[in-house]
Short mmCIF file of C-alpha atoms in Angstrom, two decimals:
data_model
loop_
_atom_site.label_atom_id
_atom_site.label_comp_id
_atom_site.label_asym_id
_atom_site.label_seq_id
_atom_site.Cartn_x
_atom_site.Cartn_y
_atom_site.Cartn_z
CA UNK A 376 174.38 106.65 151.43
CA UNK A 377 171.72 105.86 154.09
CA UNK A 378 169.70 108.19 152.50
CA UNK A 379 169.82 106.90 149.31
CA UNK A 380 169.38 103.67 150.68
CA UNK A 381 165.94 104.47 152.61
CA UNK A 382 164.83 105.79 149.14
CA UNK A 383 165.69 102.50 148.12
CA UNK A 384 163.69 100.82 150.25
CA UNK A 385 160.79 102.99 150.26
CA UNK A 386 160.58 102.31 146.80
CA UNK A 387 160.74 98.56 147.24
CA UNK A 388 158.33 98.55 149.73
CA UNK A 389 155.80 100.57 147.35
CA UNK A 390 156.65 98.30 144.24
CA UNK A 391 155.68 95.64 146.41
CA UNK A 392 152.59 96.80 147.82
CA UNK A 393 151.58 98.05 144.43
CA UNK A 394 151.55 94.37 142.98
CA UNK A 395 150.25 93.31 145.88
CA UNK A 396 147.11 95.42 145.36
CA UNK A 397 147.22 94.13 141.09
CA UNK A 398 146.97 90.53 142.81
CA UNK A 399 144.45 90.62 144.81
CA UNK A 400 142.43 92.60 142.59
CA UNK A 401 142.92 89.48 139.79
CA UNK A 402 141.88 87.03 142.59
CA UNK A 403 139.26 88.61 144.68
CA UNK A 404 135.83 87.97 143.07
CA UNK A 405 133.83 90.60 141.38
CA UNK A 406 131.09 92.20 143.64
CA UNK A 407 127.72 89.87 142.54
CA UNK A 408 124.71 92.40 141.80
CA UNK A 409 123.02 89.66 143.86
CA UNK A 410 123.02 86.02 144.81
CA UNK A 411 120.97 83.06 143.69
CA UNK A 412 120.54 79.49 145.71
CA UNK A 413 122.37 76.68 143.65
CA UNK A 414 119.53 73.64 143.10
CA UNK A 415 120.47 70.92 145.36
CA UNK A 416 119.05 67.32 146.06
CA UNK A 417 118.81 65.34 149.37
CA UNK A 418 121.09 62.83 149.85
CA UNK A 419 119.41 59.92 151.65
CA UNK A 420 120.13 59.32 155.35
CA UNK A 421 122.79 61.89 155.63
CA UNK A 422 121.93 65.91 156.13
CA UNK A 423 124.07 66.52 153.11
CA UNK A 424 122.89 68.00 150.07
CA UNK A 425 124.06 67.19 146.50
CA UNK A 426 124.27 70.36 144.28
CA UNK A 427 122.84 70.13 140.56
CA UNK A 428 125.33 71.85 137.86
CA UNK A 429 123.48 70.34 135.09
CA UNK A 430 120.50 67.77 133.93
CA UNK A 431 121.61 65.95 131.26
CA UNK A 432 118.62 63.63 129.35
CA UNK A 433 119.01 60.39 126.83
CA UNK A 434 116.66 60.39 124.15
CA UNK A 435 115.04 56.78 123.05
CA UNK A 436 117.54 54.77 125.33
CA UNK A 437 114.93 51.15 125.41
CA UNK A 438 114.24 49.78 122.03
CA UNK A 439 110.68 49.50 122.37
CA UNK A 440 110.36 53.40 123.22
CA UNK A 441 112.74 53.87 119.96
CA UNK A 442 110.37 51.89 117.81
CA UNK A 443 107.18 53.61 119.18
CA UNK A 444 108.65 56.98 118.43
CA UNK A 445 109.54 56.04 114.74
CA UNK A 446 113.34 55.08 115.07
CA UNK A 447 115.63 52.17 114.47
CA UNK A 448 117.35 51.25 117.62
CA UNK A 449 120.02 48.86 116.04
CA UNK A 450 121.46 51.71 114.00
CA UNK A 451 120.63 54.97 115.93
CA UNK A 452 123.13 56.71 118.07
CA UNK A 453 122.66 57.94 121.11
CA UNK A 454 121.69 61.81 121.18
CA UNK A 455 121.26 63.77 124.61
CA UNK A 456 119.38 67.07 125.57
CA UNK A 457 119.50 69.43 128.67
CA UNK A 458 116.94 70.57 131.06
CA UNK A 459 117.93 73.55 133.74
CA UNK A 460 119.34 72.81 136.92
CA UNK A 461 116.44 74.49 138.55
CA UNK A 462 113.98 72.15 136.59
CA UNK A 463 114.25 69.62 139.95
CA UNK A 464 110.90 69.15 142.25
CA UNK A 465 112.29 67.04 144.93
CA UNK A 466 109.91 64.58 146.47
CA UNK A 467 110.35 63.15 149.61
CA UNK A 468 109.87 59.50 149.22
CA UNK A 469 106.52 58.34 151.36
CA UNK A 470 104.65 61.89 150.25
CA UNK A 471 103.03 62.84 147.16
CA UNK A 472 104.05 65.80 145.88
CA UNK A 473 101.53 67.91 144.19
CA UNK A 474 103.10 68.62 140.57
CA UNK A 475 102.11 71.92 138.26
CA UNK A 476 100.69 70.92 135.12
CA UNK A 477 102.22 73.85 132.71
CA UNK A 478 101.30 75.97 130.48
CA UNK A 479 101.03 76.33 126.41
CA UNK A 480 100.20 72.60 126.59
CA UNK A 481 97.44 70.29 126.03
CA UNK A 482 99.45 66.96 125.55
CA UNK A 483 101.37 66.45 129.41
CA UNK A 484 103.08 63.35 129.50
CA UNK A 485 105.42 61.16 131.67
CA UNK A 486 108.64 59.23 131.28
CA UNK A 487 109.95 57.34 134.19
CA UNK A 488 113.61 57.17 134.46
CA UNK A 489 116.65 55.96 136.44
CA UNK A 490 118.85 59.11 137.23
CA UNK A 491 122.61 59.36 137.84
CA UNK A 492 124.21 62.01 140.20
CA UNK A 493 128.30 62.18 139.03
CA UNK A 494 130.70 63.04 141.98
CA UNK A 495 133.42 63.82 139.26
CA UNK A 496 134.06 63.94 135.58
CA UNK A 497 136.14 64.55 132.44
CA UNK A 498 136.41 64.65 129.21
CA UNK A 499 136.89 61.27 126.91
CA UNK A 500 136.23 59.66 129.90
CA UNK A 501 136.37 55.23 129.32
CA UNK A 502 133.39 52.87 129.87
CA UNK A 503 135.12 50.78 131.75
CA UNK A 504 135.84 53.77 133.97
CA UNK A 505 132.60 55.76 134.09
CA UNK A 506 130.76 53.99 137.12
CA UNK A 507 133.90 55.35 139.15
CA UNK A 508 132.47 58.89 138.84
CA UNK A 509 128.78 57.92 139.63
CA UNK A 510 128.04 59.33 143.11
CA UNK A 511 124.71 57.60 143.13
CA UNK A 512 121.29 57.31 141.74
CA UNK A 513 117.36 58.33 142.04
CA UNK A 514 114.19 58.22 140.35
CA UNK A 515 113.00 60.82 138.41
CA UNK A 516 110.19 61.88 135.93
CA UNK A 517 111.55 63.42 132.57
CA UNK A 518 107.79 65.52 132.28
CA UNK A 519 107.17 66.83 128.65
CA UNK A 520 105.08 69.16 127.09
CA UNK A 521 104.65 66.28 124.03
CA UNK A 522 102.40 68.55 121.41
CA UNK A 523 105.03 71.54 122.05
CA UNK A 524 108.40 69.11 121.21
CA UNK A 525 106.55 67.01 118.41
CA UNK A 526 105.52 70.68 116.84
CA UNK A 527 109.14 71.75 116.94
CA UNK A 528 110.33 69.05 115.60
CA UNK A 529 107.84 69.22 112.82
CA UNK A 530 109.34 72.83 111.62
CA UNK A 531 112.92 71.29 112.20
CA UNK A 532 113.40 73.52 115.21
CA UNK A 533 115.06 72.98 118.75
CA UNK A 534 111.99 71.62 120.94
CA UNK A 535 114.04 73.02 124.23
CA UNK A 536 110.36 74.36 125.21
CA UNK A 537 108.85 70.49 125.29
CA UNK A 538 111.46 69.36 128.12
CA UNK A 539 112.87 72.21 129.46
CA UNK A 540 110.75 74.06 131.83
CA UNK A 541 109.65 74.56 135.96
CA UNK A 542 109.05 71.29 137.53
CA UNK A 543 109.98 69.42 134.75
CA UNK A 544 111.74 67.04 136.21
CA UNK A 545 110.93 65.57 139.47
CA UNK A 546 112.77 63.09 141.27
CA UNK A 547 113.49 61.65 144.65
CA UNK A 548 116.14 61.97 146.60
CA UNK A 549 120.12 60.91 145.90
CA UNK A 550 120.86 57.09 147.00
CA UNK A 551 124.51 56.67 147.33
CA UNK A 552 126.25 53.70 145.40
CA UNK A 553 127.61 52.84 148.63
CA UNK A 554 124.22 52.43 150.35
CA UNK A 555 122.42 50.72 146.72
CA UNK A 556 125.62 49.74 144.33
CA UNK A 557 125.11 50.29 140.54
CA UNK A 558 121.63 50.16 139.74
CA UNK A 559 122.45 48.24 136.09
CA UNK A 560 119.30 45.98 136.18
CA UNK A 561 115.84 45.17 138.23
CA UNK A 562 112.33 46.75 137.35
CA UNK A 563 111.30 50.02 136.50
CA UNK A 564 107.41 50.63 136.01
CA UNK A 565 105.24 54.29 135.64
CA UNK A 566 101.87 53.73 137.25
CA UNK A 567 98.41 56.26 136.18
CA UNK A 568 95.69 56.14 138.64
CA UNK A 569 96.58 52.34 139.34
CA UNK A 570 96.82 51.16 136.07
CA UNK A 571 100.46 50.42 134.83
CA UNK A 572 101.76 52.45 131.64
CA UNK A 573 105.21 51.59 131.47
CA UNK A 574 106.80 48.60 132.76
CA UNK A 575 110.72 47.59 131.45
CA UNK A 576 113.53 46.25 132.97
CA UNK A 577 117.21 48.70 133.42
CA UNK A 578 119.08 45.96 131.73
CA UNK A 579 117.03 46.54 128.70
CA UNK A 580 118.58 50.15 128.13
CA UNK A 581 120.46 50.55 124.75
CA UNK A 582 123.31 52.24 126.07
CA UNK A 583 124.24 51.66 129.72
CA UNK A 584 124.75 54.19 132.46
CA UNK A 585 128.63 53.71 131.59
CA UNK A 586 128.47 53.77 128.22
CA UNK A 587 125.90 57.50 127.96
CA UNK A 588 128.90 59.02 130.64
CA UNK A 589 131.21 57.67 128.01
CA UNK A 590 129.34 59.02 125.32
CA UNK A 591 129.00 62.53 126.63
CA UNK A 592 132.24 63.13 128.03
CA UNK A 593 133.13 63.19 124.04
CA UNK A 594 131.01 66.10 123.83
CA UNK A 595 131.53 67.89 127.11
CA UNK A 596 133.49 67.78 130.09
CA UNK A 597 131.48 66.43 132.69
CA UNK A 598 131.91 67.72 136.18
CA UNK A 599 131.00 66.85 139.78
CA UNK A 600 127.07 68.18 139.90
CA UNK A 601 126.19 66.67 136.60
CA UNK A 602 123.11 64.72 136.27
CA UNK A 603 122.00 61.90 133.50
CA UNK A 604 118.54 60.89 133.17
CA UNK A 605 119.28 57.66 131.16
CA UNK A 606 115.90 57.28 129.10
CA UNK A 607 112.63 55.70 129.51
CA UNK A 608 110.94 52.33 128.85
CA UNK A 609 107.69 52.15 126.36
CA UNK A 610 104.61 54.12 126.81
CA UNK A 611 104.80 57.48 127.84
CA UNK A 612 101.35 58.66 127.67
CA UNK A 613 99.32 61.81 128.85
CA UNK A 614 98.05 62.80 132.09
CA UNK A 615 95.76 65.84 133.05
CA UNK A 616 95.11 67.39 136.31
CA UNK A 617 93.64 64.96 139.39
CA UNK A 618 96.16 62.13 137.71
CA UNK A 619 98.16 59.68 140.60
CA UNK A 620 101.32 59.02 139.01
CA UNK A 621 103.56 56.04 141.03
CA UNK A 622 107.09 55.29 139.63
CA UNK A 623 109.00 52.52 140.68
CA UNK A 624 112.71 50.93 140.20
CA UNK A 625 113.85 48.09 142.23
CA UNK A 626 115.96 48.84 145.04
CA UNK A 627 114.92 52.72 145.65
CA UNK A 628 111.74 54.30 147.46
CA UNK A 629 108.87 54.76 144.85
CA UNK A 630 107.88 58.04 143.29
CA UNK A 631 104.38 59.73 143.41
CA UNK A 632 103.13 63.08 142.28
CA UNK A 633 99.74 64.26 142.06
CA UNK A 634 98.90 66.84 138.79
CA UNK A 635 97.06 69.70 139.62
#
């Protein structure tokens, strides 16, 4: 009997280990051929760091932009595009930061925007809700290669390679809502070499901060990480190397990049 009972036991014992083993081996991550640094942005005056999952852009988001670019903005709805997470130059606010003009184009032009940073997400996610997942906010350039999109667009095919590429979108750092609130209206301009090229006001956006985290959360499920550029004012124009640009929206630190 004590035999028998030790058998017992001994198998037990190796049953157990055996789906111990079959556990881990579901759990444990898979060795990585090799590791890449996440895209992060500084959060102002803390040390901490907000990782980027994604960069998520509005198109034709002020009416005047909509009308300048051929659209109705009383009867359009609001349509969204990506650029990669590693698309973000940070620029310290008080510097200018020298910005890459790219290549394949000969039409480089700006689009100053108010940026959102999400600390969660969701899917069908409620206007009168959405500001609850906004972390905070920054200003950012939405950079795009403007003769490579418009050709695209021309053959009725995805112009990914006009606003999604290196550098394309700088920005400053993250501005918590608790240091700033919800940035929902006050100035935004886009300066060239001292001359002013786009000048609007946040209030005048088509579709609010709330309403675009609204709008996408029918499409995807946002996450924490998620970024929304939320569209630009009228005039977007080009620039070439040597250019100054200064962007400003009231209540954060202006923007300035150099193109060279």
């Amino acid at each position: 009997m004590m035999r028998s009972s030790r058998r017992g036991l001994f198998g037990l014992g190796a049953m157990l280990a055996f789906w111990g083993s079959a556990r881990a081996a579901e759990t444990s991550p898979e060795p990585l051929v090799f590791t890449l640094p996440g895209p992060t942005v500084p959060v102002e005056g803390s040390d901490k760091h907000f990782p980027v999952r994604r960069i998520y852009c509005i198109g034709r988001n002020y009416a005047e932009h909509a009308i300048e670019s051929g659209s109705d903005p009383k009867t359009e709805l609001p349509f969204f595009f990506q650029k990669p997470s590693d698309a973000v130059q940070f620029v310290a606010p008080g510097t200018t930061a020298d910005h890459p003009y790219p290549t394949l184009t000969e039409n480089y032009q700006h689009e100053i925007e108010l940026v959102a940073f999400l600390k969660s997400g969701g899917r069908d996610i409620q206007a009168e809700q959405a500001l609850d997942h906004v972390y905070g906010y920054s200003i950012g350039l939405d950079m795009t290669r403007r003769d490579l999109q418009r050709a695209m667009g021309a053959q009725k095919k995805p112009w990914e390679i006009g606003k999604s590429f290196d550098h394309s979108a700088p920005m400053g750092p993250v501005h918590p809502v608790a240091s700033v609130g919800h940035l929902t209206k006050g100035a935004i301009t886009l300066a060239v070499n001292g001359t002013i090229r786009q000048k609007s006001d946040l209030s005048e956006m088509i579709w609010s901060v709330a309403e675009q985290i609204a709008q996408l959360s029918k499409a995807n499920e946002l996450q924490a990480g998620d970024m929304i550029y939320s569209g630009t004012p009228a005039g977007p124009g080009p620039v070439v190397r040597g250019d100054l640009l200064v962007g400003t929206i009231e209540g954060l630190p202006e923007l300035s990049v150099r193109i060279v």
